[in-house]
Amino acid sequence: MEDVHGADSGAANAPKEENKEPVPKKMYVISVDVGTTSVRSHVYTQQGTIKGTSSRKIEIISPKPGMTEMDPEKLYTHVVDCVKESIQASGLAVEDITCMGITTQRNTFTLWDRETGKLYHNFLTWQDLRARNYVKEWNDSYTLKALNSGSKFLHMFTRKKRYLAASVLKFMSAQVTLRLIWLLDNVNQLRQRACDGLVMFGCIETWLLWKLTKGKVHATDYSCASGTGLFDPFQIEWSTIVCNLVNIPMSIFPEVKATSGFFGSTDLSIFGTEIPITAVAGDQTAAMFGQCCFDVGDIKCTMGTGTFIDVNTGSKPHASVAGLYPLIGWKIGDEITYVAEGRSNDTGITIEWGKSLGLFEDVNDIDQLVQSVPDSDGVYFISAFSGLQAPINDDRATSLIIGMQPTTTKAHIVRALMESIAFRFKLLYETVLMETKLPLSHIRVDGGVTNNEFVVQLMADITNQSVDRAKQTGDMTSLGVAFLAGLATGVWKDKEELKKIRKSEKVFNPNPTWPKYKQIFHQWERALARSRQWYKEDS
């Protein structure tokens, strides 16, 4: 009986084992997004939907006019709290999280001691202007002019793009370089400690990696490093030329790792279990990856605090003479993808400024107000609260409203404000078109300002290109770094799978209105010329 029972048992069980399908492991990715105004954490499913979320407002510290800082320890606490809360909101346990990705605003940095871990100062944000006199002095210096001239000469004979880029090299306050020099010159004993190899440098992502791993990891990725102004995207290394020029010790810099790959795991004591950190990316290139701009000529435009236009230039960096910045978009395995970036800083502040004047109460009212008039009635607005960036590149420009008449109404002024955002985009788009000489594809947009239908439709009309607004427009940066983290851990197999997750909310096809707008745009360019070189040089 025992033999029969055993045989029957085996016969009964065998087919069930053969037919049983493996239960797929549930995979969840958590993204941490540190922006200019808030920290956000999202838990993503394998379908790309958000299962749980949390956010914290970032407190900006202004010790003096022109100085903007953030408390590093408070920021770290916000990140830890957001991660815990988003996991709790998702109904998952920490053990269910497959991996984490971190994306941050770029060029906001701090320095801390290698021996003690003690911070030397708060984060200096990318908006901080304490080094503006350093910027002016260096850009006017014979040293930099000699470097520019020598590089121009070398480019003439070698035709190497890195020399073309160096021939137009200028320092900018938004980059790290001269704010870092200011600190080395003004913080007691900092330069000596740095020269002794005892100082560690890091932007937000590096500081978070250091804290989350309890000091085991001092690293960044190629996209964040290449935006600092201290990294050579042509040589793919921290720039010895720039560091030697301005006397920055190379020992302070973090290791640079692939954007999608293993950075380290969070310490067990923080969340109760280790979470692998498998992606780090700068905010703009993370958004570009979320938009699935994987092919040469693909364009992403983010319109939030500023307008950032990024074009995929493939396996080669673009050397610009008009102010486009060559960046490494991402590195996955051995593959490096480059982007060229242009920006206008004052998109969000233009809308906030209009709201503060009482021109409209809610941003949702703008479309109705703008379309209540057929045009701006000859009113033109130039937004230059922080100067004019590429392709104008004038730090001394002023904002202005010009062309007002007794017939001018609030609607005309608001229409001029919104038209200026689209016109500024057109300047950036045409710069990309002329400089890169790439066959540009459709434009994919994200960011809060792109919820304005008037602006996005006008962008399509005046560039004669389709503009594709994503469903995930408010969270594209988070989605992009989640994609990068998930690719490193098998949550998603390849880029083709990601393309199915990114969804279009609306495609704005161009209307034949350029003949109407051509004269308006050229008048706006006249107003732009009048805004230039308004402020005198700092004494």
XYZ file of C-alpha atoms in Angstrom:
539
model
C 0.000 0.000 0.000
C 2.849 2.300 0.760
C 4.306 1.824 -2.732
C 0.951 2.449 -4.360
C 0.358 5.553 -2.223
C 3.770 6.852 -3.084
C 3.283 6.266 -6.803
C -0.180 7.801 -6.771
C 1.147 10.753 -4.834
C 3.987 11.321 -7.277
C 1.705 10.967 -10.315
C -0.759 13.382 -8.851
C 1.822 15.982 -7.924
C 4.108 15.900 -10.955
C 1.760 17.513 -13.502
C 0.868 20.244 -11.042
C 4.535 21.134 -10.650
C 5.045 21.189 -14.426
C 2.026 23.414 -15.054
C 2.658 25.796 -12.188
C 3.717 29.227 -13.477
C 6.348 31.038 -11.433
C 4.830 33.812 -9.347
C 6.415 37.071 -10.592
C 8.286 38.966 -7.925
C 6.730 42.331 -7.236
C 9.227 45.083 -7.929
C 9.009 48.611 -6.605
C 11.391 51.507 -7.153
C 11.645 54.515 -4.847
C 12.829 57.847 -6.228
C 14.107 60.822 -4.246
C 13.823 64.163 -6.049
C 15.470 67.214 -4.454
C 14.334 70.297 -6.339
C 14.754 74.016 -5.759
C 11.687 74.367 -3.537
C 10.820 70.857 -2.309
C 11.942 67.299 -1.597
C 9.713 64.588 -2.997
C 9.738 60.813 -2.729
C 7.658 58.489 -4.927
C 7.251 54.723 -4.872
C 6.834 53.437 -8.440
C 5.297 50.177 -9.584
C 6.633 48.156 -12.501
C 3.919 49.792 -14.621
C 5.361 53.241 -13.858
C 2.458 54.342 -11.651
C 2.952 56.053 -8.295
C 1.890 53.863 -5.370
C 2.930 56.167 -2.529
C 4.316 59.678 -2.216
C 5.550 62.249 0.304
C 7.033 65.745 0.106
C 8.665 68.423 2.233
C 9.215 72.108 1.537
C 12.844 73.235 1.409
C 13.696 76.244 3.547
C 15.985 78.688 1.760
C 18.312 80.645 4.030
C 19.399 84.158 2.964
C 22.050 85.448 5.391
C 22.659 88.485 3.161
C 21.166 89.835 -0.092
C 22.356 87.702 -2.998
C 23.243 84.752 -0.755
C 21.031 81.649 -0.809
C 21.758 78.596 1.312
C 20.190 75.351 2.554
C 20.850 73.437 5.773
C 22.452 70.076 4.746
C 21.444 68.214 7.907
C 17.850 69.425 7.680
C 17.711 68.441 4.014
C 18.971 64.943 4.852
C 16.301 64.623 7.567
C 13.638 65.671 5.040
C 14.850 63.005 2.611
C 14.760 60.230 5.236
C 11.304 61.310 6.411
C 9.956 61.468 2.845
C 11.275 58.005 1.996
C 9.713 56.488 5.127
C 6.390 58.264 4.571
C 6.127 57.375 0.879
C 6.745 53.693 1.669
C 4.138 53.851 4.431
C 1.675 55.581 2.075
C 2.207 52.825 -0.497
C 1.177 50.135 2.001
C 4.468 48.324 1.432
C 7.242 47.245 3.755
C 10.785 48.557 3.265
C 11.777 44.992 2.290
C 9.475 45.285 -0.752
C 11.555 48.095 -2.251
C 13.868 46.792 -4.981
C 16.081 49.870 -5.318
C 16.357 53.635 -4.956
C 17.233 56.419 -7.400
C 18.298 59.948 -6.419
C 17.910 63.040 -8.604
C 18.751 66.560 -7.506
C 19.059 70.171 -8.524
C 22.576 70.663 -9.821
C 25.449 72.846 -8.612
C 24.215 73.236 -5.035
C 27.184 72.072 -2.958
C 28.879 71.886 0.416
C 32.254 70.885 1.892
C 32.951 68.702 4.908
C 35.952 67.345 6.806
C 37.331 63.961 5.773
C 38.466 63.123 9.322
C 35.567 64.372 11.435
C 32.683 64.526 8.952
C 31.979 68.061 10.178
C 30.431 70.472 7.695
C 32.313 73.664 6.927
C 29.204 75.568 5.818
C 25.640 75.253 4.527
C 24.811 74.274 0.974
C 25.428 77.170 -1.413
C 22.591 76.908 -3.928
C 22.958 77.386 -7.671
C 21.159 80.738 -7.242
C 23.783 82.097 -4.808
C 25.537 85.241 -6.092
C 28.245 85.805 -3.473
C 30.958 85.069 -6.041
C 29.668 87.427 -8.741
C 32.672 89.772 -8.323
C 34.972 86.751 -8.684
C 33.098 85.845 -11.882
C 33.579 89.329 -13.311
C 37.249 89.517 -12.319
C 38.073 86.137 -13.817
C 36.106 86.709 -17.031
C 37.932 90.031 -17.502
C 41.336 88.620 -16.541
C 44.314 88.379 -18.879
C 44.753 84.767 -17.714
C 41.360 83.669 -19.045
C 41.739 85.731 -22.211
C 45.092 84.037 -22.835
C 43.468 80.626 -22.312
C 40.672 81.547 -24.738
C 43.133 82.790 -27.378
C 45.443 79.807 -27.013
C 42.534 77.392 -27.269
C 41.232 79.164 -30.366
C 44.676 78.788 -31.938
C 44.823 75.078 -31.050
C 41.335 74.498 -32.432
C 42.328 76.124 -35.710
C 45.057 73.521 -36.188
C 43.619 70.419 -34.498
C 39.854 70.954 -35.057
C 39.292 69.287 -31.688
C 36.003 70.307 -30.098
C 37.414 70.585 -26.588
C 39.615 73.488 -27.764
C 36.624 75.179 -29.375
C 34.772 74.899 -26.056
C 37.791 76.290 -24.171
C 38.091 79.192 -26.636
C 34.751 80.592 -25.399
C 35.081 79.471 -21.769
C 33.470 81.890 -19.335
C 32.715 81.429 -15.678
C 29.111 81.698 -14.445
C 27.726 82.199 -10.961
C 25.368 79.237 -11.355
C 28.318 76.889 -11.777
C 30.270 75.630 -8.798
C 33.785 76.853 -9.647
C 33.999 80.403 -8.346
C 31.614 79.925 -5.426
C 33.984 77.161 -4.343
C 36.961 79.517 -4.686
C 35.095 82.117 -2.616
C 34.692 79.562 0.190
C 38.333 78.476 0.040
C 39.307 82.134 0.365
C 36.822 83.096 3.095
C 36.305 80.108 5.427
C 38.966 79.898 8.115
C 41.590 77.134 7.550
C 39.523 75.587 4.736
C 42.110 76.027 1.986
C 44.907 74.603 4.151
C 42.797 71.565 5.087
C 41.896 71.119 1.401
C 45.557 71.256 0.362
C 46.277 68.609 3.020
C 43.694 66.291 1.399
C 41.284 66.517 4.330
C 38.289 68.204 2.693
C 35.463 66.479 0.790
C 33.376 68.235 -1.849
C 29.883 67.251 -2.802
C 26.729 68.520 -4.458
C 23.421 67.395 -2.946
C 23.532 63.886 -4.435
C 27.054 63.263 -3.087
C 26.118 64.488 0.389
C 23.021 62.254 0.428
C 25.046 59.214 -0.687
C 27.583 59.940 2.055
C 24.877 60.258 4.715
C 22.675 57.368 3.584
C 25.648 54.979 3.502
C 27.075 56.297 6.823
C 30.222 57.616 5.164
C 31.009 54.551 3.048
C 30.409 56.232 -0.339
C 31.842 59.520 -1.636
C 30.569 59.552 -5.216
C 28.516 61.260 -7.871
C 27.470 60.367 -11.416
C 28.545 61.730 -14.790
C 25.418 63.842 -15.359
C 25.785 65.720 -12.060
C 29.579 66.072 -12.352
C 29.447 67.431 -15.911
C 27.154 70.291 -14.885
C 29.497 71.736 -12.250
C 31.930 73.506 -14.590
C 34.739 71.492 -12.970
C 34.371 68.362 -15.103
C 35.708 67.975 -18.644
C 33.047 66.145 -20.712
C 35.512 65.787 -23.589
C 38.171 64.023 -21.489
C 35.533 62.479 -19.164
C 37.347 63.439 -15.957
C 37.576 66.223 -13.401
C 39.217 69.077 -15.282
C 42.880 69.508 -14.392
C 42.971 72.610 -16.625
C 40.219 74.454 -14.736
C 41.373 73.259 -11.293
C 44.980 74.271 -11.944
C 43.826 77.594 -13.398
C 41.869 78.588 -10.266
C 43.922 76.567 -7.732
C 41.435 73.925 -6.549
C 42.965 70.754 -4.997
C 41.858 67.691 -6.973
C 41.751 65.549 -3.810
C 38.400 67.036 -2.738
C 36.355 65.510 -5.560
C 34.131 62.425 -5.329
C 34.429 59.309 -7.477
C 32.353 59.558 -10.666
C 30.204 56.497 -11.394
C 27.808 55.373 -14.123
C 24.379 56.999 -13.844
C 22.601 53.636 -13.745
C 24.466 51.159 -11.556
C 25.242 50.237 -7.961
C 26.341 53.182 -5.790
C 25.979 51.473 -2.412
C 23.191 50.523 -0.004
C 21.498 52.619 2.646
C 22.767 51.806 6.124
C 20.677 49.225 7.999
C 20.024 51.645 10.868
C 18.215 54.234 8.717
C 15.234 52.340 7.286
C 15.525 49.015 9.106
C 16.805 47.223 6.040
C 19.307 48.034 3.318
C 17.997 49.621 0.104
C 20.363 49.467 -2.909
C 20.947 52.890 -4.471
C 21.219 52.133 -8.189
C 20.887 55.495 -9.928
C 21.985 59.089 -9.418
C 21.179 61.791 -11.982
C 20.963 65.554 -12.403
C 17.399 66.849 -12.574
C 17.303 67.935 -16.226
C 18.875 64.803 -17.666
C 16.702 62.639 -15.402
C 13.659 64.370 -16.899
C 15.084 63.770 -20.365
C 15.467 60.061 -19.616
C 11.920 59.979 -18.254
C 10.723 61.522 -21.517
C 12.466 58.619 -23.345
C 14.584 60.998 -25.446
C 16.964 58.181 -26.306
C 17.754 59.048 -29.938
C 19.994 61.713 -31.467
C 17.977 64.861 -32.137
C 15.350 64.161 -29.473
C 14.478 67.335 -27.544
C 13.161 67.746 -24.024
C 12.037 71.084 -22.607
C 11.314 71.458 -18.896
C 9.478 74.626 -17.885
C 9.344 75.142 -14.157
C 11.632 77.413 -12.154
C 13.468 77.973 -15.437
C 13.185 76.842 -19.045
C 15.695 74.116 -19.828
C 16.032 72.774 -23.347
C 18.133 69.623 -23.785
C 18.926 67.881 -27.058
C 20.395 64.403 -27.385
C 23.695 64.727 -29.305
C 24.540 61.018 -29.163
C 28.014 59.710 -28.416
C 29.809 63.053 -28.866
C 29.709 66.257 -26.791
C 28.707 69.475 -28.520
C 31.104 72.430 -28.386
C 29.031 75.611 -28.377
C 29.939 79.217 -29.088
C 26.472 80.553 -28.204
C 26.223 79.377 -24.606
C 24.775 75.869 -24.938
C 26.414 73.665 -22.337
C 27.856 70.239 -23.242
C 26.731 67.693 -20.634
C 26.862 63.973 -20.142
C 23.214 62.995 -20.046
C 23.756 59.515 -18.666
C 26.199 56.635 -18.640
C 24.772 53.112 -18.676
C 27.433 50.401 -18.785
C 29.989 51.499 -21.363
C 27.524 53.695 -23.260
C 27.695 57.467 -22.734
C 24.953 59.730 -24.084
C 25.666 63.459 -24.379
C 23.248 66.363 -24.388
C 23.566 70.048 -25.205
C 21.640 72.283 -22.828
C 20.391 75.830 -23.021
C 18.450 77.578 -20.286
C 16.497 80.649 -19.326
C 16.366 81.130 -15.561
C 13.249 83.192 -14.972
C 10.251 81.238 -16.248
C 8.662 80.429 -12.902
C 9.471 83.767 -11.314
C 7.768 85.569 -14.220
C 4.494 83.875 -13.353
C 4.971 84.347 -9.593
C 5.793 88.013 -10.161
C 2.627 88.526 -12.211
C 0.620 86.835 -9.478
C 2.227 89.011 -6.760
C 1.143 92.142 -8.664
C -2.451 90.913 -8.703
C -2.536 90.435 -12.478
C -4.209 87.079 -11.795
C -5.170 85.230 -8.633
C -4.531 81.669 -9.738
C -2.315 80.270 -12.492
C -5.331 78.298 -13.708
C -6.982 81.612 -14.624
C -4.201 82.628 -17.011
C -5.432 80.825 -20.131
C -8.871 82.401 -19.977
C -7.426 85.864 -19.344
C -4.837 85.615 -22.135
C -7.327 84.440 -24.709
C -9.836 87.169 -23.834
C -7.821 89.525 -26.080
C -6.686 88.860 -29.689
C -3.111 90.072 -29.053
C -0.971 92.008 -26.553
C -1.893 95.366 -28.164
C 1.767 96.209 -28.758
C 2.933 95.367 -25.202
C 6.170 93.373 -24.871
C 7.732 91.874 -21.758
C 11.344 90.824 -21.190
C 12.053 88.576 -18.215
C 15.631 89.137 -17.034
C 15.378 89.061 -13.249
C 18.638 87.081 -13.210
C 20.023 88.346 -16.496
C 19.676 86.736 -19.907
C 21.231 83.350 -20.596
C 21.934 81.594 -23.922
C 22.110 82.739 -26.616
C 22.233 86.347 -25.324
C 24.480 85.734 -22.296
C 24.117 89.125 -20.608
C 24.238 89.200 -16.794
C 23.576 92.957 -16.802
C 20.255 92.873 -18.680
C 17.096 94.156 -16.991
C 13.481 93.060 -17.064
C 11.134 95.484 -18.801
C 7.616 96.079 -20.055
C 7.449 98.277 -23.125
C 4.742 99.501 -25.486
C 1.991 100.302 -22.967
C -0.774 102.733 -24.005
C -3.938 104.130 -22.405
C -5.776 101.210 -24.032
C -3.553 98.605 -22.348
C -5.460 96.271 -20.041
C -4.433 93.645 -17.510
C -5.168 90.955 -20.104
C -2.734 92.549 -22.573
C 0.056 92.592 -19.974
C -0.546 88.978 -18.952
C -0.594 87.931 -22.604
C 2.759 89.703 -23.098
C 4.166 87.811 -20.081
C 3.097 84.436 -21.434
C 4.210 85.232 -24.990
C 7.651 86.120 -23.655
C 8.039 82.599 -22.203
C 7.284 81.040 -25.613
C 9.520 83.545 -27.434
C 12.386 82.800 -25.061
C 11.945 79.115 -25.872
C 12.072 79.901 -29.589
C 15.462 81.613 -29.161
C 16.839 78.525 -27.404
C 15.302 76.160 -29.967
C 16.776 78.086 -32.916
C 20.184 78.147 -31.199
C 20.078 74.355 -30.852
C 18.941 74.023 -34.465
C 21.697 76.239 -35.890
C 24.549 75.065 -33.674
C 24.076 71.305 -33.549
C 22.893 70.969 -37.172
C 21.048 67.841 -36.055
C 17.745 66.681 -37.552
C 15.560 67.579 -34.589
C 12.537 65.460 -33.763
C 9.313 66.416 -31.998
C 9.623 68.379 -28.757
C 8.634 66.723 -25.480
C 7.725 69.054 -22.624
C 7.206 68.773 -18.894
C 7.117 71.007 -15.828
C 4.348 73.029 -14.203
C 4.352 75.893 -16.729
C 3.505 73.482 -19.563
C 0.040 73.056 -18.052
C -0.662 76.416 -19.682
C -2.293 75.535 -23.007
C -1.672 78.958 -24.572
C 2.090 78.813 -24.018
C 2.528 75.255 -25.300
C 0.399 75.834 -28.393
C 2.329 79.025 -29.159
C 5.604 77.079 -28.795
C 4.362 74.656 -31.449
C 3.139 77.426 -33.756
C 6.297 79.557 -33.758
C 8.711 76.616 -34.169
C 6.490 74.701 -36.620
C 7.065 71.551 -34.556
C 4.723 69.216 -32.722
C 4.974 69.583 -28.956
C 4.206 66.462 -26.930
C 3.104 67.038 -23.317
C 3.495 63.988 -21.092
C 0.889 62.697 -18.642
C 3.626 62.568 -16.011
C 4.524 66.231 -16.605
C 4.848 67.162 -12.924
C 6.946 64.144 -11.958
C 9.119 63.529 -15.011
C 12.374 63.982 -13.110
C 11.325 61.388 -10.532
C 10.146 58.976 -13.215
C 13.419 59.324 -15.112
C 15.636 58.444 -12.154
C 13.268 55.577 -11.269
C 13.744 54.263 -14.830
C 17.533 54.481 -14.449
C 17.461 52.723 -11.064
C 15.096 50.021 -12.293
C 17.189 49.286 -15.386
C 20.148 48.509 -13.117
C 18.184 45.929 -11.124
C 16.012 44.213 -13.725
C 12.751 45.964 -12.854
C 12.716 46.926 -16.538
C 14.638 45.033 -19.197
C 15.441 47.755 -21.700
C 14.578 51.190 -23.055
C 11.856 49.802 -25.327
C 9.939 48.715 -22.246
C 10.252 52.233 -20.820
C 8.829 53.809 -23.972
C 5.560 51.939 -23.327
C 5.303 53.477 -19.844
C 5.865 57.110 -20.814
C 2.457 58.410 -21.955
C 1.410 61.456 -23.964
C -1.306 63.561 -22.383
C -1.695 65.844 -25.417
C 0.174 66.589 -28.640
C 0.046 70.222 -29.782
C 0.345 70.368 -33.564
C 1.482 73.666 -35.115
C -1.102 76.034 -36.551
C -0.178 78.260 -39.539
C -0.011 81.411 -37.386
C 3.679 82.293 -37.881
C 2.913 84.998 -40.497
C 0.828 86.733 -37.808
C 3.439 86.250 -35.103
C 6.529 86.983 -37.175
C 6.260 90.759 -36.758
C 5.285 90.425 -33.079
C 8.340 88.244 -32.428
C 10.670 90.671 -34.186
C 9.250 93.549 -32.140
C 9.878 91.470 -29.016
C 13.502 91.042 -30.160
C 13.748 94.870 -30.394
C 12.532 95.070 -26.799
C 15.100 92.421 -25.875
C 17.886 94.558 -27.355
C 16.747 97.524 -25.224
C 16.948 95.466 -22.031
C 20.614 94.612 -22.507
C 23.598 96.043 -20.609
C 21.303 98.040 -18.326
C 23.081 97.569 -15.009
C 26.500 99.064 -14.466
C 29.419 96.817 -13.632
C 29.996 96.147 -9.943
C 32.596 98.440 -8.508
